[in-house]
Each structure stands twice: as structure tokens, then as C-alpha cells.
Coordinates of C-alpha atoms in Angstrom, one line a residue:
Chain A
M51 CA -173.6 -64.3 -5.6
G52 CA -171.2 -63.1 -8.3
I53 CA -168.1 -61.1 -7.4
E54 CA -169.6 -57.9 -9.0
V55 CA -172.7 -58.0 -6.9
H56 CA -170.4 -58.6 -3.9
L57 CA -168.3 -55.7 -4.9
F58 CA -171.3 -53.5 -5.5
M59 CA -172.7 -54.4 -2.0
N60 CA -169.4 -53.5 -0.4
M61 CA -169.3 -50.2 -2.3
M62 CA -172.7 -49.3 -1.0
N63 CA -171.8 -50.3 2.5
G64 CA -168.6 -48.3 2.2
L65 CA -170.6 -45.3 1.1
V66 CA -173.0 -45.6 4.0
W67 CA -170.2 -46.2 6.5
G68 CA -168.2 -43.4 5.0
L69 CA -171.1 -40.9 5.5
I70 CA -171.5 -42.0 9.1
I71 CA -167.7 -41.6 9.6
A72 CA -168.0 -38.2 8.0
L73 CA -170.6 -37.1 10.6
I74 CA -168.2 -38.1 13.3
A75 CA -165.1 -36.7 11.7
L76 CA -166.7 -33.4 10.8
G77 CA -167.4 -32.7 14.4
L78 CA -163.8 -33.6 15.3
V79 CA -162.4 -31.4 12.5
L80 CA -164.7 -28.5 13.5
I81 CA -163.4 -28.6 17.1
F82 CA -159.8 -29.1 16.0
G83 CA -160.1 -26.1 13.6
L84 CA -161.3 -23.9 16.3
I85 CA -159.2 -24.6 19.4
K86 CA -156.5 -26.8 17.9
I87 CA -157.2 -29.6 20.3
L88 CA -157.8 -33.2 19.3
N89 CA -160.7 -34.5 21.2
I90 CA -160.0 -38.1 22.1
S91 CA -163.4 -38.4 23.8
H92 CA -165.1 -37.6 20.5
G93 CA -165.6 -41.3 19.9
E94 CA -167.4 -41.5 23.2
F95 CA -170.1 -39.0 21.9
Y96 CA -170.7 -41.4 19.1
M97 CA -171.0 -44.2 21.6
L98 CA -173.3 -42.2 23.9
G99 CA -175.5 -41.4 20.9
A100 CA -176.0 -45.0 20.3
I101 CA -176.5 -45.9 24.0
F102 CA -179.1 -43.2 24.6
G103 CA -180.7 -44.2 21.3
W104 CA -180.9 -47.8 22.7
Y105 CA -182.4 -46.7 26.0
L106 CA -184.9 -44.4 24.3
I107 CA -186.0 -47.1 22.0
Q108 CA -186.4 -49.6 24.9
Y109 CA -188.7 -47.2 26.7
T110 CA -190.6 -45.5 23.9
Q111 CA -190.3 -48.1 21.0
N112 CA -189.9 -45.1 18.8
F113 CA -186.8 -44.9 16.6
W114 CA -187.6 -41.4 15.3
L115 CA -187.9 -39.9 18.7
A116 CA -184.5 -41.5 19.7
L117 CA -183.0 -40.1 16.5
V118 CA -183.9 -36.6 17.5
L119 CA -183.6 -36.7 21.3
S120 CA -180.4 -38.7 21.7
P121 CA -178.2 -36.3 19.8
L122 CA -179.7 -33.4 21.7
L123 CA -178.9 -35.0 25.0
V124 CA -175.4 -35.7 23.9
A125 CA -175.0 -32.1 22.7
A126 CA -176.0 -31.0 26.2
I127 CA -173.4 -33.3 27.7
G128 CA -170.8 -31.9 25.2
L129 CA -171.8 -28.4 26.2
F130 CA -171.3 -29.2 29.8
I131 CA -167.9 -30.9 29.2
E132 CA -166.5 -28.0 27.3
W133 CA -167.8 -25.4 29.8
G134 CA -167.0 -27.3 33.0
I135 CA -163.9 -29.4 32.3
L136 CA -162.0 -28.4 29.1
R137 CA -162.1 -24.6 29.5
P138 CA -159.3 -24.2 32.1
T139 CA -156.8 -25.9 29.9
E140 CA -157.9 -24.8 26.4
D141 CA -154.8 -22.7 25.7
K142 CA -152.6 -25.8 26.1
P143 CA -153.5 -28.4 23.4
I144 CA -151.5 -31.3 24.8
K145 CA -153.0 -30.8 28.3
T146 CA -156.5 -30.6 26.9
L147 CA -155.8 -33.8 24.9
I148 CA -154.9 -35.6 28.1
V149 CA -158.0 -34.2 29.8
T150 CA -160.2 -35.6 27.0
L151 CA -158.5 -38.9 27.6
G152 CA -159.7 -38.8 31.2
I153 CA -163.2 -37.8 30.0
S154 CA -163.1 -40.8 27.6
L155 CA -162.3 -43.2 30.5
I156 CA -165.1 -41.7 32.7
L157 CA -167.7 -41.8 30.0
Q158 CA -166.8 -45.4 28.9
Y159 CA -166.9 -46.9 32.3
T160 CA -170.0 -44.9 33.5
V161 CA -171.8 -46.4 30.5
Y162 CA -170.3 -49.8 31.4
W163 CA -171.7 -49.4 34.9
F164 CA -175.2 -48.8 33.9
Y165 CA -175.4 -50.5 30.5
G166 CA -173.2 -53.5 31.1
G167 CA -170.5 -55.0 29.0
S168 CA -172.4 -57.1 26.5
P169 CA -173.4 -55.6 23.1
Q170 CA -177.1 -55.1 22.3
R171 CA -178.9 -54.8 19.0
I172 CA -181.4 -52.4 17.7
V173 CA -183.7 -53.6 14.9
E174 CA -183.9 -51.5 11.8
P175 CA -186.9 -49.1 12.1
F176 CA -188.3 -50.2 8.8
Q177 CA -187.9 -53.5 7.0
Y178 CA -188.0 -52.3 3.4
H179 CA -185.6 -53.9 0.9
L180 CA -184.7 -52.4 -2.4
T181 CA -183.7 -54.6 -5.2
L182 CA -180.4 -53.5 -6.6
F183 CA -178.3 -55.6 -9.1
G184 CA -180.7 -58.5 -8.6
S185 CA -180.2 -58.8 -4.8
G186 CA -181.9 -57.1 -1.9
Y187 CA -180.4 -54.0 -0.2
S188 CA -181.5 -52.7 3.1
G189 CA -183.7 -49.6 2.6
Y190 CA -182.6 -48.4 6.0
R191 CA -179.0 -48.0 4.9
I192 CA -180.1 -46.0 1.9
F193 CA -182.1 -43.8 4.3
V194 CA -179.0 -43.4 6.5
A195 CA -177.0 -42.3 3.4
I196 CA -179.6 -39.8 2.3
L197 CA -180.1 -38.4 5.8
S198 CA -176.4 -38.0 6.4
M199 CA -175.9 -36.2 3.1
A200 CA -178.8 -33.9 4.0
V201 CA -177.3 -33.2 7.5
I202 CA -173.8 -32.5 6.0
A203 CA -175.4 -30.2 3.4
L204 CA -177.3 -28.4 6.2
L205 CA -174.0 -28.1 8.1
G206 CA -172.4 -26.5 5.1
L207 CA -175.3 -24.0 4.8
F208 CA -175.2 -23.3 8.5
L209 CA -171.5 -22.5 8.3
Q210 CA -171.9 -20.3 5.2
K211 CA -175.2 -18.6 5.7
T212 CA -175.9 -18.0 9.3
R213 CA -174.4 -15.5 11.7
I214 CA -173.1 -18.2 14.1
G215 CA -171.6 -20.0 11.1
L216 CA -169.8 -16.8 10.2
W217 CA -168.5 -16.5 13.8
I218 CA -167.3 -20.1 13.8
R219 CA -165.4 -19.4 10.6
A220 CA -164.0 -16.2 12.0
V221 CA -162.7 -17.8 15.2
K222 CA -161.2 -20.5 13.1
Q223 CA -159.2 -18.0 11.1
D224 CA -157.9 -15.9 13.9
Q225 CA -159.2 -16.1 17.4
E226 CA -157.6 -12.9 18.7
M227 CA -159.0 -10.8 15.8
A228 CA -162.4 -12.4 16.4
I229 CA -162.3 -11.2 20.0
A230 CA -161.1 -7.8 18.8
V231 CA -164.2 -7.3 16.6
G232 CA -166.5 -8.4 19.3
I233 CA -167.3 -12.0 18.6
P234 CA -168.2 -13.9 21.8
T235 CA -165.4 -16.5 21.2
Q236 CA -166.0 -18.6 24.3
K237 CA -169.7 -19.0 23.3
V238 CA -168.7 -19.9 19.7
I239 CA -166.3 -22.6 21.0
M240 CA -169.1 -23.9 23.3
I241 CA -171.6 -24.0 20.4
T242 CA -169.1 -25.7 18.1
F243 CA -168.3 -28.3 20.7
A244 CA -172.0 -29.0 21.2
L245 CA -172.5 -29.1 17.4
G246 CA -169.6 -31.6 17.1
S247 CA -171.1 -33.9 19.8
F248 CA -174.5 -33.6 18.2
L249 CA -173.1 -34.8 14.8
A250 CA -171.2 -37.7 16.4
A251 CA -174.2 -38.8 18.4
L252 CA -176.4 -38.6 15.3
G253 CA -173.9 -40.9 13.6
G254 CA -174.2 -43.2 16.6
V255 CA -177.9 -43.5 16.5
L256 CA -177.9 -44.0 12.7
A257 CA -175.1 -46.7 13.0
A258 CA -176.8 -48.5 15.9
P259 CA -179.2 -50.7 13.9
I260 CA -176.4 -51.5 11.4
F261 CA -173.8 -52.5 14.0
S262 CA -174.3 -53.6 17.6
V263 CA -174.2 -51.2 20.5
D264 CA -171.6 -51.5 23.3
F265 CA -169.5 -49.3 25.5
L266 CA -166.4 -49.7 23.5
M267 CA -167.8 -48.8 20.1
G268 CA -166.4 -45.2 20.4
L269 CA -162.9 -46.7 20.6
E270 CA -163.5 -48.7 17.4
V271 CA -164.3 -45.6 15.3
L272 CA -161.5 -43.5 16.8
P273 CA -158.7 -44.7 14.6
T274 CA -160.8 -44.3 11.4
A275 CA -161.9 -40.8 12.5
F276 CA -158.3 -39.8 13.2
M277 CA -157.2 -41.2 9.8
V278 CA -159.8 -39.0 8.2
V279 CA -158.5 -36.0 10.0
I280 CA -154.9 -36.7 8.8
I281 CA -155.8 -37.7 5.2
G282 CA -158.3 -34.8 4.8
G283 CA -156.0 -32.3 6.4
P284 CA -156.5 -31.0 10.0
G285 CA -159.2 -28.3 10.1
N286 CA -160.3 -29.0 6.5
L287 CA -164.1 -29.8 6.4
M288 CA -164.4 -30.7 2.7
G289 CA -161.2 -32.7 3.0
A290 CA -162.7 -34.6 5.9
L291 CA -165.8 -35.4 3.9
G292 CA -163.7 -36.7 1.0
A293 CA -161.4 -38.6 3.2
S294 CA -164.2 -40.3 5.1
I295 CA -165.7 -41.7 1.9
L296 CA -162.3 -42.5 0.5
I297 CA -161.2 -44.6 3.5
A298 CA -164.6 -46.3 3.9
E299 CA -164.6 -47.2 0.2
L300 CA -161.0 -48.4 0.3
E301 CA -161.8 -50.6 3.2
G302 CA -165.1 -51.7 1.7
I303 CA -163.7 -52.6 -1.7
S304 CA -160.5 -54.2 -0.5
S305 CA -162.5 -56.4 1.9
V306 CA -164.0 -58.2 -1.1
F307 CA -160.6 -59.5 -1.8
V308 CA -158.8 -59.7 1.5
S309 CA -159.9 -59.9 5.1
P310 CA -161.3 -56.8 6.8
T311 CA -158.3 -56.5 9.1
I312 CA -155.9 -56.5 6.2
S313 CA -158.0 -53.8 4.5
R314 CA -157.8 -51.8 7.8
V315 CA -154.0 -52.1 7.5
L316 CA -154.2 -50.9 3.9
S317 CA -155.9 -47.7 5.0
L318 CA -153.1 -47.4 7.6
V319 CA -150.6 -47.6 4.9
L320 CA -152.5 -45.0 2.8
M321 CA -152.4 -42.7 5.8
S322 CA -148.7 -43.2 6.4
I323 CA -148.0 -42.3 2.8
V324 CA -150.1 -39.2 3.0
L325 CA -148.4 -38.2 6.1
L326 CA -145.0 -38.4 4.6
K327 CA -145.8 -36.9 1.2
R328 CA -148.5 -34.4 2.1
P329 CA -148.7 -33.6 5.8
E330 CA -151.3 -30.9 5.1
G331 CA -153.7 -33.5 3.7
I332 CA -154.5 -34.7 0.2
F333 CA -157.4 -32.3 -0.5
S334 CA -155.7 -29.1 0.5
R335 CA -154.3 -26.8 -2.2
A336 CA -150.5 -27.1 -2.2
R337 CA -149.2 -24.4 0.1
R338 CA -145.5 -24.6 0.8
Chain B
M30 CA -127.5 -31.6 51.0
M31 CA -130.2 -32.3 48.5
T32 CA -128.2 -35.0 46.8
R33 CA -127.2 -36.6 50.1
R34 CA -130.8 -36.8 51.2
F35 CA -131.6 -38.3 47.8
W36 CA -129.0 -41.0 48.0
F37 CA -130.1 -41.8 51.5
L38 CA -133.6 -42.4 50.4
F39 CA -132.4 -44.2 47.3
F40 CA -130.4 -46.7 49.4
L41 CA -133.2 -47.1 51.9
V42 CA -135.7 -48.0 49.2
F43 CA -133.1 -50.3 47.6
L44 CA -132.4 -52.1 50.9
I45 CA -136.2 -52.6 51.5
L46 CA -136.5 -54.0 48.0
L47 CA -133.5 -56.3 48.5
S48 CA -134.7 -57.7 51.8
L49 CA -138.4 -58.0 50.8
P50 CA -138.3 -61.8 50.2
L51 CA -137.2 -62.2 53.8
W52 CA -140.3 -60.6 55.3
G53 CA -142.9 -60.2 52.6
S54 CA -145.7 -62.7 52.0
S55 CA -145.7 -64.4 48.7
F56 CA -148.7 -62.4 47.5
Y57 CA -146.8 -59.1 48.2
M58 CA -143.7 -60.5 46.6
F59 CA -145.7 -61.3 43.4
L60 CA -147.3 -57.9 43.4
V61 CA -144.0 -56.0 44.0
T62 CA -142.3 -58.1 41.3
E63 CA -145.0 -57.0 38.9
I64 CA -144.7 -53.4 40.0
I65 CA -140.9 -53.4 39.5
A66 CA -141.4 -54.8 36.0
L67 CA -144.0 -52.2 35.2
S68 CA -141.9 -49.4 36.6
L69 CA -139.4 -50.1 33.7
F70 CA -142.4 -49.4 31.4
A71 CA -143.1 -46.2 33.3
M72 CA -139.5 -45.0 33.1
S73 CA -139.4 -45.8 29.4
F74 CA -142.5 -43.8 28.8
D75 CA -141.1 -40.9 30.8
L76 CA -138.0 -40.9 28.6
I77 CA -140.0 -39.9 25.5
Y78 CA -142.8 -37.9 27.3
G79 CA -141.0 -36.3 30.2
F80 CA -137.7 -35.7 28.6
T81 CA -138.1 -35.6 24.8
G82 CA -141.6 -34.1 25.0
M83 CA -143.4 -36.6 22.7
L84 CA -146.7 -37.9 24.0
S85 CA -147.2 -41.4 22.7
L86 CA -150.6 -42.8 23.3
G87 CA -149.6 -46.2 21.7
H88 CA -146.9 -47.4 24.0
A89 CA -148.9 -50.6 24.8
T90 CA -147.7 -51.8 21.4
F91 CA -144.1 -52.1 22.5
F92 CA -145.0 -53.4 25.9
G93 CA -147.3 -56.1 24.4
A94 CA -144.8 -56.8 21.6
G95 CA -142.0 -57.5 24.1
S96 CA -144.3 -59.8 26.0
Y97 CA -145.4 -61.7 22.9
I98 CA -141.9 -62.0 21.4
F99 CA -140.7 -63.3 24.8
T100 CA -143.5 -65.8 25.0
L101 CA -143.6 -66.9 21.4
S102 CA -139.8 -67.4 21.2
I103 CA -140.0 -69.7 24.2
I104 CA -143.0 -71.6 23.0
Y105 CA -141.9 -72.1 19.3
W106 CA -138.1 -72.1 19.5
Q107 CA -137.6 -73.3 23.1
A108 CA -135.4 -70.2 23.5
N109 CA -133.1 -69.8 26.4
L110 CA -134.1 -67.2 29.0
W111 CA -131.4 -64.7 28.0
V112 CA -132.0 -65.2 24.3
A113 CA -135.8 -64.6 24.8
L114 CA -135.2 -61.4 26.8
L115 CA -132.7 -60.1 24.1
L116 CA -135.1 -61.0 21.4
A117 CA -137.9 -59.1 23.2
I118 CA -135.7 -56.0 23.5
N119 CA -134.5 -56.1 19.8
G120 CA -137.9 -57.0 18.4
S121 CA -139.6 -54.2 20.1
A122 CA -136.8 -51.9 19.1
I123 CA -137.4 -52.8 15.5
I124 CA -141.2 -52.3 15.8
A125 CA -140.5 -48.9 17.5
W126 CA -138.2 -48.0 14.7
V127 CA -140.8 -48.7 12.0
I128 CA -143.6 -46.8 13.8
G129 CA -141.2 -44.1 14.9
F130 CA -140.0 -43.6 11.3
F131 CA -143.5 -42.3 10.5
A132 CA -144.4 -40.9 13.8
V133 CA -141.4 -38.6 14.5
R134 CA -142.0 -36.8 11.2
A135 CA -145.3 -35.6 12.7
R136 CA -145.3 -33.1 15.5
G137 CA -147.7 -32.2 18.3
T138 CA -151.1 -33.6 17.8
N139 CA -150.3 -35.5 14.7
F140 CA -147.6 -37.4 16.5
I141 CA -150.1 -38.5 19.1
V142 CA -152.7 -39.5 16.5
I143 CA -150.2 -41.6 14.6
T144 CA -149.2 -43.5 17.8
I145 CA -152.9 -44.1 18.6
I146 CA -153.7 -45.3 15.1
F147 CA -150.7 -47.7 14.9
S148 CA -151.4 -49.2 18.3
L149 CA -155.1 -49.7 17.6
V150 CA -154.4 -51.4 14.3
I151 CA -151.8 -53.7 15.8
F152 CA -154.4 -54.6 18.5
Y153 CA -156.9 -55.6 15.7
L154 CA -154.2 -57.6 14.1
S155 CA -153.6 -59.5 17.3
F156 CA -157.3 -60.4 17.3
Y157 CA -157.1 -61.5 13.7
Y158 CA -154.1 -63.8 14.2
K159 CA -155.8 -65.4 17.2
S160 CA -154.2 -68.8 16.4
I161 CA -150.8 -67.3 17.2
T162 CA -151.5 -64.7 19.8
G163 CA -154.2 -66.6 21.7
G164 CA -156.4 -63.5 21.5
D165 CA -157.9 -62.4 24.8
D166 CA -157.6 -66.0 26.2
G167 CA -153.9 -65.5 26.0
L168 CA -151.0 -67.9 26.1
P169 CA -149.7 -69.7 29.1
L170 CA -146.0 -69.9 29.4
K171 CA -143.4 -72.2 31.0
V172 CA -140.5 -70.0 31.8
P173 CA -137.1 -71.7 31.0
D174 CA -134.4 -72.0 33.7
L175 CA -132.0 -69.2 34.2
V176 CA -128.5 -70.4 33.1
L177 CA -125.5 -68.6 34.6
G178 CA -122.4 -70.5 33.4
F179 CA -122.7 -73.9 34.9
L180 CA -125.4 -72.8 37.4
S181 CA -129.0 -73.4 36.4
I182 CA -131.8 -71.7 38.5
S183 CA -135.5 -72.4 38.1
I184 CA -137.4 -69.2 37.6
H185 CA -140.8 -70.7 36.9
D186 CA -141.4 -72.3 40.3
N187 CA -139.1 -70.0 42.3
P188 CA -140.7 -66.6 43.0
M189 CA -137.7 -65.4 44.9
A190 CA -135.3 -66.0 42.0
N191 CA -137.7 -64.4 39.7
Y192 CA -138.0 -61.4 42.0
Y193 CA -134.2 -60.9 42.2
L194 CA -133.8 -61.3 38.5
V195 CA -136.5 -58.7 37.7
L196 CA -135.0 -56.4 40.4
A197 CA -131.5 -56.7 38.9
V198 CA -132.6 -56.1 35.3
V199 CA -134.7 -53.1 36.2
S200 CA -132.1 -51.6 38.4
L201 CA -129.6 -51.9 35.6
C202 CA -132.0 -50.2 33.3
Y203 CA -132.6 -47.5 35.8
L204 CA -128.8 -46.9 36.0
F205 CA -128.8 -46.8 32.2
Y206 CA -131.6 -44.3 32.0
W207 CA -130.0 -42.2 34.8
R208 CA -126.7 -42.2 32.9
L209 CA -128.5 -41.4 29.6
I210 CA -130.4 -38.3 30.9
V211 CA -127.2 -36.7 32.3
S212 CA -125.3 -37.5 29.1
P213 CA -125.0 -35.0 26.2
M214 CA -127.7 -37.0 24.3
G215 CA -130.0 -36.8 27.3
R216 CA -129.5 -33.0 27.4
L217 CA -130.3 -32.9 23.7
F218 CA -133.6 -34.7 24.4
V219 CA -134.5 -32.1 26.9
A220 CA -133.5 -29.4 24.4
I221 CA -135.8 -30.9 21.8
K222 CA -138.6 -30.8 24.4
S223 CA -138.1 -27.1 25.3
N224 CA -137.6 -25.9 21.7
E225 CA -137.2 -28.1 18.8
E226 CA -136.7 -25.3 16.2
R227 CA -133.8 -23.7 18.1
T228 CA -132.2 -27.1 18.6
Q229 CA -132.3 -27.5 14.8
Y230 CA -130.7 -24.0 14.4
I231 CA -127.7 -25.1 16.5
G232 CA -127.3 -27.8 13.9
F233 CA -128.7 -31.0 15.4
N234 CA -130.8 -33.3 13.3
T235 CA -133.7 -33.4 15.7
L236 CA -135.6 -36.0 13.7
K237 CA -132.7 -38.5 14.3
Y238 CA -132.6 -37.8 18.1
R239 CA -136.4 -38.0 18.4
L240 CA -136.3 -41.4 16.7
I241 CA -133.4 -42.6 18.9
S242 CA -135.4 -41.6 22.0
F243 CA -138.5 -43.3 20.6
V244 CA -136.6 -46.5 19.8
I245 CA -134.8 -46.7 23.2
S246 CA -138.1 -46.2 24.9
G247 CA -139.8 -48.8 22.8
A248 CA -137.0 -51.3 23.4
F249 CA -137.2 -51.0 27.1
S250 CA -140.9 -51.0 27.1
G251 CA -140.6 -54.4 25.4
L252 CA -138.2 -55.6 28.0
S253 CA -140.7 -54.5 30.6
G254 CA -143.4 -56.5 28.9
A255 CA -141.2 -59.6 28.8
L256 CA -140.4 -59.3 32.5
C257 CA -144.1 -59.0 33.2
S258 CA -145.0 -62.2 31.4
M259 CA -142.0 -63.9 33.0
T260 CA -143.6 -63.1 36.4
T261 CA -147.2 -63.9 35.5
H262 CA -146.3 -66.9 33.3
Y263 CA -148.9 -65.6 30.9
T264 CA -149.5 -63.2 28.1
N265 CA -152.7 -62.0 26.3
N266 CA -153.6 -59.3 23.8
K267 CA -155.0 -57.1 26.6
L268 CA -151.3 -56.0 27.0
L269 CA -151.5 -54.5 23.5
H270 CA -154.8 -52.8 24.3
W271 CA -155.3 -49.0 24.4
T272 CA -156.0 -49.2 28.2
T273 CA -152.3 -50.3 28.7
S274 CA -151.2 -47.2 26.9
V275 CA -153.5 -45.0 28.9
D276 CA -152.3 -46.6 32.2
V277 CA -148.7 -45.5 31.6
V278 CA -149.8 -42.0 30.7
V279 CA -151.7 -41.8 33.9
W280 CA -148.8 -43.1 36.0
T281 CA -146.4 -40.6 34.5
I282 CA -148.6 -37.6 34.8
V283 CA -149.7 -38.4 38.4
G284 CA -146.2 -39.4 39.5
G285 CA -144.5 -36.5 37.8
A286 CA -143.2 -36.4 34.2
G287 CA -139.5 -35.8 33.6
T288 CA -138.4 -37.2 36.9
L289 CA -137.8 -40.9 36.1
I290 CA -138.8 -41.8 39.7
G291 CA -142.1 -40.1 39.6
P292 CA -143.7 -42.4 37.0
V293 CA -142.4 -45.4 39.1
M294 CA -144.3 -44.0 42.1
G295 CA -147.3 -43.6 39.8
A296 CA -147.1 -47.2 38.7
C297 CA -146.8 -48.3 42.3
I298 CA -149.8 -46.3 43.5
F299 CA -152.0 -47.3 40.6
T300 CA -151.1 -51.0 40.6
F301 CA -151.8 -51.3 44.3
F302 CA -155.0 -49.3 43.8
R303 CA -156.1 -51.6 40.9
E304 CA -155.2 -54.7 42.9
F305 CA -157.4 -53.7 45.9
I306 CA -160.2 -51.7 44.3
S307 CA -160.9 -53.6 41.0
F308 CA -162.3 -56.5 43.0
H309 CA -165.0 -54.4 44.7
F310 CA -165.5 -51.8 42.0
K311 CA -165.2 -53.0 38.4
Q312 CA -165.7 -49.5 37.0
Y313 CA -162.5 -48.2 38.7
P314 CA -161.3 -46.5 35.4
I315 CA -163.8 -43.8 36.2
V316 CA -161.7 -43.0 39.3
I317 CA -158.5 -43.1 37.2
G318 CA -160.1 -40.6 34.7
M319 CA -161.1 -38.3 37.5
V320 CA -157.6 -38.4 39.1
L321 CA -156.0 -37.7 35.7
I322 CA -158.2 -34.7 35.0
F323 CA -157.6 -33.4 38.6
F324 CA -153.8 -33.7 38.2
I325 CA -153.7 -32.1 34.8
I326 CA -155.7 -29.1 35.9
F327 CA -154.4 -28.6 39.5
I328 CA -151.1 -30.3 39.9
P329 CA -149.7 -30.6 36.3
Q330 CA -146.1 -31.3 37.6
G331 CA -147.3 -34.5 39.3
I332 CA -146.7 -35.7 42.9
L333 CA -142.9 -35.9 42.8
G334 CA -142.7 -32.6 40.8
Y335 CA -144.9 -31.0 43.5
L336 CA -142.7 -32.3 46.3
L337 CA -139.5 -31.2 44.6
G338 CA -141.0 -27.8 44.1
L339 CA -141.8 -27.7 47.9
I340 CA -138.2 -28.6 48.7
R341 CA -136.8 -26.0 46.4
R342 CA -139.1 -23.3 47.8
E343 CA -138.0 -24.3 51.3
R344 CA -134.4 -23.8 50.5
K345 CA -134.9 -20.3 49.2

């Protein structure tokens, strides 16, 4: 295999991975934009998505059912967590962050209890291979990319065109004013949290056949998702989308030439530079 | 009155610790040595979280780095015990300076995120350079003898000497911390926690002092890691892992942030808990998560903070 084919493959993988990361990070950014808390347990929703997906596939042998049902289940869990655990501390960001840390521990080890510590695999739901640049490329990954893009476009439409989307944007701009004009702010926060968990879990089910499924997979995406939030700018949805693809491509392309760990370090360096030079993210309009 | 009661308790605890090798079994002595070494980690974390008000979720990096520098300098350079300990302090201080250089420029949530990212990436690196770090299999260690002038004491096979050495070092560090927090610089750390903007208005370079606090904390976390591997004769990259960072946060919050002794109590409680529960119940982090959430919501000042509050109310 020539280097250009290798490069092309890594770019394609980077795109697919970038879109999955975008699904995870968009939820994180949505929640952060609304209540200014960073949800450390967000990676766990991604993990839960994959775990539920694995169980559903074990029992029903139907990937498509798992793809729909698993994110809905996780969204219900997210709804419960926001309503039951996070609400008392929501006005204090640091406290809420520590609470999400506790939630993260509970979710990880509850899964470990039932699912065990060893990684499992899900087979790709269809074995179609496209021929690109003279070598095969998994059709499933192309499907993942297309579906993710469709979901992200739908999310954009939802935020721009529906009433709840309008409410979410209003609460994001000014929570007190939103209360003053009669928007049910608590409900909006709850819905956003559920939406964020849904997106992360969808990413989890989609990623499950590409990677393996284990109880620590949420922790593995956490640094990347956080880098996306910093590089894209906190609370900036388009920035998060751009940053996800940027980071995944950077890691994908550089891993042709150096080891994956070194490429991970490269993205860390990128993030540090962004942080020093443009703390508000590289995609935001310069406001000083 | 209050201070007298405090000193009385302090000396009582110190006497118990001093006499422990006379009556404690070897198992308890080992456990207590480990707890004393870990309490230095807890105090160091409290310096930046409880006093300077920066929540670092990547403190395992310094703890693990100290442990690795200590172990590697002994394995590769046959370093003397003092040199290895000094290298561990200085090495972790340098690492803390590099990470802190970026981290202190960010505030609030961004600071936390940066500490998480750095620590996770360093953990990946420790896996990648498995030939050096030993990965999760770890590295065994033969601790060199303690040389005091012409006297040479074996630490490796002598748990009692090891115990007293750890106790002496950590006590000195406690005195240092205690002196630091009542010094003008310590006051400044608290000022930064309460209101960084106003501290800047008075004319202090808060970035500089945040960095100083971060580096001191990192350096002593490294020393704590070194003392731990000195006790266990072993190091592995689990020490660098995220769970180690989470542990110290839990100790500090449950024990009481900003009290220096509270986090030590937390370390004590949770290390005992882990030692006796983890054997029967492998999923014990579930319990830790629940305790953490309970304390944050209902007793945010922690056990010691709660007790001090009770005493204060009683005096009124």
C-alpha cells in the first residue's frame, strides 16, 4: 500500500471519527452553553450508549433497533440525572462539576459490575466494502459519516426552527431574561441535558462496531471531547463541529508519519497554543 | 482554649504515631506508612484547591511522576536515597511548572479541563513508553540504604526505619505547609481564592502566585509519590491514572477542604475503606461516587469543616 492510499485511509477514518466526536462534543457544548457546567460524566453517556447497544444486539440481533433504542434509554437516564442529582447544585459550576465526577464513577463501576471488565466487539451490521483509491473501505464507516452529518444538520434545524430550539437559544443568551418572558427554564435545561446524552449515546452505538466496547471507553474520549470544547470555544456549536473534525484529522493524518500517541500529544500542543493565543476558541469572531 | 485543645489533640496523635511500631502489627504498620505518605499528597492537593481555589483533576500526574523519577533514578543511576527523593521533588516541580504555565492562564472550568487533558495524555504516554515505565505491570524496586553521615540504615528490609523516615519527612512537610499558609504568601493564596480580580487590583500578579502554589503542590505531590513507592517497593502507571486524581479530590472534599488536616482524615478513612472493602466488593468506586455526591450536596464543608463549625457555634 502506497503512502498516499495510507494517507487517504487515515483521512477518511479521521473524518468518521471526527463526526462521532462531534456528536459527543455537541452535547457537551450545548449543556455547557446553557448552565455553564462542564459535564465530566458526558463520556459515560457515550459509553452507556455503546453498552446498551451491545446488550440490545445480544438479545435481539438487530443493530437498527439498538441504534434507536439505546440513545433513547440513555436520554432517559440523562433526564433523571439532571432532574434528580444535578439540580440542587446547578447554580455553582464547580460543585456541579464534582457531582458529575461522582456520577461518572457510579456509572462506570455499575457497568463494570454487570458487564465485566473485558472489552467486547460488535460486528458491523453490513459487510459492504466500497472501492476507493484501489483499496477497500468499509461501507459501514461511510454510513456512520453520512448519518452523523444528517443528525448534526437535524440538530441545527431543531435549534433554529422549532420552539424548543428557540427556548434553548434564549436560555443560553440570558437565563434570567428567559425566565422573565415566561420560558420554562428548568424544563429547557432538562430537555437539553437529555438531548446531549442522546447525541453522545448515538455516537457510542455508532462507534461500537468500529472500536471495542468496554466500561472505560467514556474516559478515552473525554480528553478529545474537552479539547474540542476548548479549541472550538466554549458554548460555540459550529466551533465544536469544526474543532472535532480538525482534531480528528490532525490525529489521523499525523498518525501516518508518527505513532498515534505522538499524534495525540500533537493535538495537545495545538490546544495549548489555542488556549494561550485565543482563549475564546479559534472559530469565534474576535471579540476583545 | 480552642488552640490548646488543638495542640493537645495534635500531640496525642503524634504520640500515637510515634509509638505505633511498639504495639502495631506489621500489617497495620505498612498500612499506616502508606496512609502517612498519601496524606502528604492530600495536603498538597488541599493547598491548591482548599487555599488557592484551583480544582486540579490531574494531580495524579505529579504523584506518579514523583514515584517514577524516584524509581527510575534508583534503577538506572543507582541513586542514593536522598538524591532520589530530591530528584523526585525537583522533577515533579518542573513538570508542574510546565503544565501550570498553561493551566494557570485559564480560569474556572477551563483550568480543570486543562489539568484533565494533560494528565490523561501523560497517562497514554506512560503506556506507549512501556519499556521504560513497565506499563501496568509496573517496576519492582530495591530501595537503597539510608545514609546519615557514617551511619547506614537499611530501608528495604526494615519496615520500622521506613515508617519513621516517612513520618519524619511528612511531619516536616506538614510544618512547612502550616508555616506557609500563615505566611503573607499563604494569605495571598486565600485572597486569590476569595476574589482574584480584587487581588489584582491591589497590585499582585495573581498569575505568578497561582503558578507558585501549583508548583509547590506538584513538587510535594511528587515527594508523596516517591515515599509511597519507597514503602511499597513498587511503582506502576496506575499511579498516573485518572482514578488517583479522583481519589485525592474525594479525600479533600469529604475530609474538609482548606483545613490541611481534613484531607488527611479523608485519606485515612478512604485508604482503610479501600483496604477492607475492595477485597469483598470490587465495585467500591460506586460507593465513593455516592459519598462524594452526598458530601457536595449536604455537607460541602467536609467532615472537619462541619466539626469546626459545630465548635464555633457552641462557643457563641
